[in-house]
PDB file of C-alpha atoms in Angstrom:
ATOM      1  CA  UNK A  21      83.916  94.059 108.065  1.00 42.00           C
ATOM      2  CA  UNK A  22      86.029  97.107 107.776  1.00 45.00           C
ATOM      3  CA  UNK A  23      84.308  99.942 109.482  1.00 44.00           C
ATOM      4  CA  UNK A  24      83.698 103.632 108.368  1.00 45.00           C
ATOM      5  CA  UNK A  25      85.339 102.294 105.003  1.00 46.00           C
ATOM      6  CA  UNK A  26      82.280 101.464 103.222  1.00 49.00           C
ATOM      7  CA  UNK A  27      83.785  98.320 102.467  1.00 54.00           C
ATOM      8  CA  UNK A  28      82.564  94.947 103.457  1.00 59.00           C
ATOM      9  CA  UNK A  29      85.640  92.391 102.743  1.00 86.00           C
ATOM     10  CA  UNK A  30      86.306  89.564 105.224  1.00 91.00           C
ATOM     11  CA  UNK A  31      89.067  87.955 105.843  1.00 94.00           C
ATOM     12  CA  UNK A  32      87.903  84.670 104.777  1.00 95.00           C
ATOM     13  CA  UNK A  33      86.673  86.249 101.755  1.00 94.00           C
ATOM     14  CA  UNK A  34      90.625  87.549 101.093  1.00 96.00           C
ATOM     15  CA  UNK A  35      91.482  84.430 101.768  1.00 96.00           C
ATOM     16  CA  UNK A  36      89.242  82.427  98.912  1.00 96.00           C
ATOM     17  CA  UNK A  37      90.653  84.846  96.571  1.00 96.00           C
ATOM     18  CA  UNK A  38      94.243  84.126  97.173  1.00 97.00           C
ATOM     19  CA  UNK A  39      93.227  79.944  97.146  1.00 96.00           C
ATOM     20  CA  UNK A  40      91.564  81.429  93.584  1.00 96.00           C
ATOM     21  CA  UNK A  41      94.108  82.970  92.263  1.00 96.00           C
ATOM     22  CA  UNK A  42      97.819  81.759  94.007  1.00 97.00           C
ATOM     23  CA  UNK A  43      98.702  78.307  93.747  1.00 97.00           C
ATOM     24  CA  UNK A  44     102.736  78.795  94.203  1.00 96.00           C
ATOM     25  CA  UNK A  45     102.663  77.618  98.352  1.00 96.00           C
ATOM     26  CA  UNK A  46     105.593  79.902  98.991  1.00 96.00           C
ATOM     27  CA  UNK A  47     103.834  83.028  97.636  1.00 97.00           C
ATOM     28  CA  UNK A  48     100.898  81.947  99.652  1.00 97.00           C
ATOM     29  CA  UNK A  49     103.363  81.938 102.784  1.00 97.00           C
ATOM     30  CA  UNK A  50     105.059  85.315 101.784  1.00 97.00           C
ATOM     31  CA  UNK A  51     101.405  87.102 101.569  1.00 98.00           C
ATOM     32  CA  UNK A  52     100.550  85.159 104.762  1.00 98.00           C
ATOM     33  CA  UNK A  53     104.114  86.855 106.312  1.00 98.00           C
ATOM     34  CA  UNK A  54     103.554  90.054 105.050  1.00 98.00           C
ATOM     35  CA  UNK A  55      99.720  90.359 106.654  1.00 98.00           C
ATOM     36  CA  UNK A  56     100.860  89.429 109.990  1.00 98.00           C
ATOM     37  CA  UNK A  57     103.662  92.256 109.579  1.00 98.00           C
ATOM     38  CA  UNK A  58     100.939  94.582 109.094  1.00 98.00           C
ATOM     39  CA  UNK A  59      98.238  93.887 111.218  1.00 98.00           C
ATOM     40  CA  UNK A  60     101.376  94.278 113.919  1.00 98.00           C
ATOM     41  CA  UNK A  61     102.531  97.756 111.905  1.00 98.00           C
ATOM     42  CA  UNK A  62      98.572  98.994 112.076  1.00 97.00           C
ATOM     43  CA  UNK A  63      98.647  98.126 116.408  1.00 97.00           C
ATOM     44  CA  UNK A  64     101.827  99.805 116.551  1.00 96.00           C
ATOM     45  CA  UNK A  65     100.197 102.991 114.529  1.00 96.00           C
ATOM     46  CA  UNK A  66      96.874 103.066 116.080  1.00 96.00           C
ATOM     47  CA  UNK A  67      95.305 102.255 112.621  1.00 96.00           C
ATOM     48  CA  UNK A  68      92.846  99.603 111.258  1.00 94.00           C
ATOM     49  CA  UNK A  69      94.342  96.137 111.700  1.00 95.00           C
ATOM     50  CA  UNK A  70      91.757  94.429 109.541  1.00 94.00           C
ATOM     51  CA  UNK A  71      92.080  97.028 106.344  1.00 95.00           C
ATOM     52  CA  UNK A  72      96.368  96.833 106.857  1.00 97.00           C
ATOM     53  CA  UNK A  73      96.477  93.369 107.286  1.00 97.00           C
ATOM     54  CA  UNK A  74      94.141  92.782 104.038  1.00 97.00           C
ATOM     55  CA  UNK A  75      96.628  95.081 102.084  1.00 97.00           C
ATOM     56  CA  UNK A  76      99.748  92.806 103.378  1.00 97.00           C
ATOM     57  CA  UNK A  77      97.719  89.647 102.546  1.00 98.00           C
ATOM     58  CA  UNK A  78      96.309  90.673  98.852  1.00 98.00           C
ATOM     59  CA  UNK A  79      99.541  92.876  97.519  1.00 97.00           C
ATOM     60  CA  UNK A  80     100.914  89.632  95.392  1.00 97.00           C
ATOM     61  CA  UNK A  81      97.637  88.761  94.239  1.00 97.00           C
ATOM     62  CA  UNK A  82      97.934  88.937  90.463  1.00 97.00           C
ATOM     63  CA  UNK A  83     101.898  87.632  90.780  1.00 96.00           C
ATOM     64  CA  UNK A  84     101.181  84.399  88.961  1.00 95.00           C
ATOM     65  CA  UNK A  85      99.532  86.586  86.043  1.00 95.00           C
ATOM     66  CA  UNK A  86     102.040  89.303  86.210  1.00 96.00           C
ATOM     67  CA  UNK A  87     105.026  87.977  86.922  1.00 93.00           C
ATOM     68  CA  UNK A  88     106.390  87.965  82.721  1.00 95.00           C
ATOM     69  CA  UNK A  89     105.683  91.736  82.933  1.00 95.00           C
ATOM     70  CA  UNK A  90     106.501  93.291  86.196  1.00 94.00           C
ATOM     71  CA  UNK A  91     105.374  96.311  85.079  1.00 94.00           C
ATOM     72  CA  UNK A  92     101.516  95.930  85.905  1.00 96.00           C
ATOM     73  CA  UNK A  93     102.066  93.971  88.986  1.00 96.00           C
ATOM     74  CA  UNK A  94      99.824  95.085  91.773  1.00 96.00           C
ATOM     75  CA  UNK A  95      98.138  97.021  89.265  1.00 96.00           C
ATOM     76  CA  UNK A  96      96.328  93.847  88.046  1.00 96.00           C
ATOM     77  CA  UNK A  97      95.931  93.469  91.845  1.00 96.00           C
ATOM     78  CA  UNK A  98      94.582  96.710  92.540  1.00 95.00           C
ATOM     79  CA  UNK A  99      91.905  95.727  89.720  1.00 95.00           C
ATOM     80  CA  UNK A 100      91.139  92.446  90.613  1.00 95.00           C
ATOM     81  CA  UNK A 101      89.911  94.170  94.433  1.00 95.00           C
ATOM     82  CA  UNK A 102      88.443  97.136  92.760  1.00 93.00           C
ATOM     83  CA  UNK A 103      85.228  98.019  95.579  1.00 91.00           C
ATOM     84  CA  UNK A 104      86.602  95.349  97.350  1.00 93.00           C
ATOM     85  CA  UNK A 105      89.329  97.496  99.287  1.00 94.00           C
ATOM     86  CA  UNK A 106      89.260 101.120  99.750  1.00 94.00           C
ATOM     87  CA  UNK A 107      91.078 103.515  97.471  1.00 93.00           C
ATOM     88  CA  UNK A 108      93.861 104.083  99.932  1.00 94.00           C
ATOM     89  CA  UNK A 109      94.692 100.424 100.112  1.00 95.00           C
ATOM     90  CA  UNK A 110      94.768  99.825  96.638  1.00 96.00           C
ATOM     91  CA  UNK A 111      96.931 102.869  96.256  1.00 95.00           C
ATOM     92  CA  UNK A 112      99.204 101.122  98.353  1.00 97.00           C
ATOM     93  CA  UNK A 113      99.270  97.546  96.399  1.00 97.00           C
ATOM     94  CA  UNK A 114      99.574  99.682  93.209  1.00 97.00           C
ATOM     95  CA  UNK A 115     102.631 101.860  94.695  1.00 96.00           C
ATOM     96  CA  UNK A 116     104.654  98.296  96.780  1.00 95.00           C
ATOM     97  CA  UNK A 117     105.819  98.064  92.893  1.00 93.00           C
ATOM     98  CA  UNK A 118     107.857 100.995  91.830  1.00 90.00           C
ATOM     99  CA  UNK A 119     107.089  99.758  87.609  1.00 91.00           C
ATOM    100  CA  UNK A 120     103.762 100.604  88.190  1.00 92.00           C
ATOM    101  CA  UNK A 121     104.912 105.042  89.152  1.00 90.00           C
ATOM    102  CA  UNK A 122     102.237 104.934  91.860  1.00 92.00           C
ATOM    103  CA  UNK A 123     104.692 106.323  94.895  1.00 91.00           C
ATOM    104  CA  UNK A 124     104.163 105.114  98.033  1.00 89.00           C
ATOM    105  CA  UNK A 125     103.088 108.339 100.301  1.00 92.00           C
ATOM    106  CA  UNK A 126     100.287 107.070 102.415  1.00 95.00           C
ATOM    107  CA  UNK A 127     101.333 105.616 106.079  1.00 97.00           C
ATOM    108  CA  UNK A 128      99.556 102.200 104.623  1.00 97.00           C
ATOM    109  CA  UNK A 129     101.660 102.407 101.455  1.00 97.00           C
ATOM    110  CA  UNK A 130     105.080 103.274 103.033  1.00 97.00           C
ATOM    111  CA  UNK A 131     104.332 100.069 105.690  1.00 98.00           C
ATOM    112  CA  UNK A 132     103.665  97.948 102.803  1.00 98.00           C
ATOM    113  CA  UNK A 133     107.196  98.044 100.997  1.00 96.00           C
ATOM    114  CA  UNK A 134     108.722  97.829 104.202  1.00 97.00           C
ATOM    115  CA  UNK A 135     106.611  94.439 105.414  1.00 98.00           C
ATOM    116  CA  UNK A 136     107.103  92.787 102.024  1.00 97.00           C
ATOM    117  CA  UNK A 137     110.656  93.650 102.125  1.00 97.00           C
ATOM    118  CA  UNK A 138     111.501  92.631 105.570  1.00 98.00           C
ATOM    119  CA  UNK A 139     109.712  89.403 105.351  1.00 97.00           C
ATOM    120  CA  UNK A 140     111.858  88.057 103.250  1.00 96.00           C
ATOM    121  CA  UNK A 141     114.618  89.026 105.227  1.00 97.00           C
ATOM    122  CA  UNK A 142     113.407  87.402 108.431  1.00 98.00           C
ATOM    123  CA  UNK A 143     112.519  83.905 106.525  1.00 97.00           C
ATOM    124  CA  UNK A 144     115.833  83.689 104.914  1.00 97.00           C
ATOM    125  CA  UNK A 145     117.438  84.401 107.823  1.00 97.00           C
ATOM    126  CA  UNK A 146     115.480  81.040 109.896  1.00 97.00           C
ATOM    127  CA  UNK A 147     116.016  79.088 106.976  1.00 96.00           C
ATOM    128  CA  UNK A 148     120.010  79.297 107.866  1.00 96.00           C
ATOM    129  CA  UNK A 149     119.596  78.668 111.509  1.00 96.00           C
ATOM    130  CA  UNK A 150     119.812  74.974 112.463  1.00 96.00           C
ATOM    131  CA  UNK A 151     116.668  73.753 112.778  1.00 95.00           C
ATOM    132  CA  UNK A 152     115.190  76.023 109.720  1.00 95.00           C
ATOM    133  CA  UNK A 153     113.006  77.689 112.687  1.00 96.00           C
ATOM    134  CA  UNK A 154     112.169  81.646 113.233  1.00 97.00           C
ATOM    135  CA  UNK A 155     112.340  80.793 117.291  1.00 97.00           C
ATOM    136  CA  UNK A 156     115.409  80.507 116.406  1.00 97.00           C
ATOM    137  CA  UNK A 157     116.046  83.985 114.765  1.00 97.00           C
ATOM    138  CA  UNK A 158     117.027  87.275 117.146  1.00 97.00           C
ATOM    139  CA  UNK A 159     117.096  91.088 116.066  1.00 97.00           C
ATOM    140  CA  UNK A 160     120.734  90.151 116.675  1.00 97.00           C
ATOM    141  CA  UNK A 161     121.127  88.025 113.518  1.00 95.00           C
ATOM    142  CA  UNK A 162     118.549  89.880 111.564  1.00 97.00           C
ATOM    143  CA  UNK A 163     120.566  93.460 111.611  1.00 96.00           C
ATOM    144  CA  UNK A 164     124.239  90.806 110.816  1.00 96.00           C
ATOM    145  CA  UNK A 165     121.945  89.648 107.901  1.00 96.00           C
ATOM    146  CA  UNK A 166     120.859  93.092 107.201  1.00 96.00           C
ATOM    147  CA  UNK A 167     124.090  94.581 106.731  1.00 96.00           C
ATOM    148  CA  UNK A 168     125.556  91.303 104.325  1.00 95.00           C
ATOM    149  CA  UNK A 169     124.144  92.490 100.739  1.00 90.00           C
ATOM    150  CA  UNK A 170     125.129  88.871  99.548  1.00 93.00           C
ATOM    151  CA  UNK A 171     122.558  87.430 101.720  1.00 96.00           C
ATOM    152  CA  UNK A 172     118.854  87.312 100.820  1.00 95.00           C
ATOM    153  CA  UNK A 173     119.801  89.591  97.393  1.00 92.00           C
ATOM    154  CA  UNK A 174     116.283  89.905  96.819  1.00 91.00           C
ATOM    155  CA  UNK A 175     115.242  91.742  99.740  1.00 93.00           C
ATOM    156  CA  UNK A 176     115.821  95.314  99.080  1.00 94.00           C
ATOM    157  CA  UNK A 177     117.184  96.838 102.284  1.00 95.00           C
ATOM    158  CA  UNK A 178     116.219 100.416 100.711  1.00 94.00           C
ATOM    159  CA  UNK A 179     112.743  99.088 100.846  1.00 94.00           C
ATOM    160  CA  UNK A 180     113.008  97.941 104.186  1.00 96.00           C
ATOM    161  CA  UNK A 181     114.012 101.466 105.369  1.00 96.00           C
ATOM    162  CA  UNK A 182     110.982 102.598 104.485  1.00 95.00           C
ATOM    163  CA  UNK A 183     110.339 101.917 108.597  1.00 96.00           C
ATOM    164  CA  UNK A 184     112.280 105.026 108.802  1.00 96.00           C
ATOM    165  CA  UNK A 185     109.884 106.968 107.061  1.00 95.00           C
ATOM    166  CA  UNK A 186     107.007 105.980 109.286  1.00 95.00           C
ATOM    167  CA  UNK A 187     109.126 107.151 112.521  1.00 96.00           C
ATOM    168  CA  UNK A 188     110.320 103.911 113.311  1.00 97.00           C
ATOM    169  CA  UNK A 189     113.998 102.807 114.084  1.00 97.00           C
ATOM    170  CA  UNK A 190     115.397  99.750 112.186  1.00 96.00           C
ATOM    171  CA  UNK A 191     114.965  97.270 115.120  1.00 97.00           C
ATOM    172  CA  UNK A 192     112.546  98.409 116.654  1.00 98.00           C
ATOM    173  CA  UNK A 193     110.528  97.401 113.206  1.00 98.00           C
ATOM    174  CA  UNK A 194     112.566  94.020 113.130  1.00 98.00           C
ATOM    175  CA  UNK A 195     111.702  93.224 116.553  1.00 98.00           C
ATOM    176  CA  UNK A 196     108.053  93.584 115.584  1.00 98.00           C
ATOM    177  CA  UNK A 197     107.866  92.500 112.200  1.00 98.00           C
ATOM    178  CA  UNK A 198     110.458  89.143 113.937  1.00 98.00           C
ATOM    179  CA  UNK A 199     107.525  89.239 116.720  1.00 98.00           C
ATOM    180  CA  UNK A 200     104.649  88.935 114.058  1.00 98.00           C
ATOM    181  CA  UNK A 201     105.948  86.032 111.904  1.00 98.00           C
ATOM    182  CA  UNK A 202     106.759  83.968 115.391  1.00 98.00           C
ATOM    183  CA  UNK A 203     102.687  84.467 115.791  1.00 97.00           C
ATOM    184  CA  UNK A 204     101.923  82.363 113.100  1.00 98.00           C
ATOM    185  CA  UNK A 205     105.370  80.123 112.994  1.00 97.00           C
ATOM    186  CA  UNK A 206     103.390  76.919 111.941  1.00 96.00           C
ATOM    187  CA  UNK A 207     101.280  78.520 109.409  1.00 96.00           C
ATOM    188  CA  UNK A 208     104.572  79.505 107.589  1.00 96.00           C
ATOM    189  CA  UNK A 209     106.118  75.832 108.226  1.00 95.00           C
ATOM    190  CA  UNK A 210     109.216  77.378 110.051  1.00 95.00           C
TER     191      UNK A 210
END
């Protein structure tokens, strides 16, 4: 239960909606990625772990319905969780799309266009290393990777400077977003 938020949404409860509504595994994996980014961003920032990892884990949760029209993605989201989430969080799914003109100006919102970015980046990057494994990835390879546009094309690295924005340096937010995803390794398969 988040507290002082008024809103009672549990994790497990999160988690029956994305079984609900997201039945593309690697999608499931990405949204699984992006939480653990954020619960890590929200320790780093002294905020609530439970509401920022909720936001990482239930940004892509329309995907499957929007993704012929990007345009409303994360705003289908946004209404699919409406008094589910607070206002601020769903602000933040809304605004991790820039089709939808929300703008990302909270803390939360800025943190989640840089997690969903940077995931990316960090699972491409272990699925190069030899045994397809993120022990295997260091802050080393993931600036190298960073600076190659050709690799992971998808992964805007504009996005992922959003870390700037919150006062972080570049690797110091790879090292923990790296750190996160080696937390739950064998939930991601890698």
């Amino acid at each position: 239960v988040l507290k002082g938020w008024g809103v009672c949404m549990e994790r497990g409860d999160a988690l029956a909606l994305v079984n609900k509504h997201v039945k593309n595994d690697k999608l499931v994996k990405h949204m699984l990625a992006v939480e653990a980014i954020m619960r890590a961003l929200a320790r780093r920032f002294g905020e609530d772990e439970d509401l920022w990892g909720l936001v990482g884990l239930l940004h892509d949760l329309d995907y499957e319905y929007t993704k012929d029209n990007m345009s409303i993605h994360g705003l289908k989201s946004a209404e699919m969780l409406e008094g589910l989430l607070p206002d601020e969080a769903l602000d933040a799914i809304r605004a991790h799309n820039e089709l939808t003109g929300y703008k990302a100006d909270s803390k939360l919102a800025k943190a989640l266009k840089a997690a969903d970015q940077i995931s990316g980046l960090i699972v491409a990057t272990a699925l190069v290393m030899p045994n397809k494994s993120l022990s295997e990835v260091k802050v080393k390879s993931l600036k190298k990777k960073f600076k190659q546009k050709d690799f992971a094309r998808g992964c805007s690295r504009e996005r992922i400077l959003f870390c700037e924005k919150l006062g972080m340096e570049k690797e110091k937010f790879f090292e923990i977003a790296l750190e996160a995803l080696k937390g739950i390794a064998s939930e991601l398969g890698l």
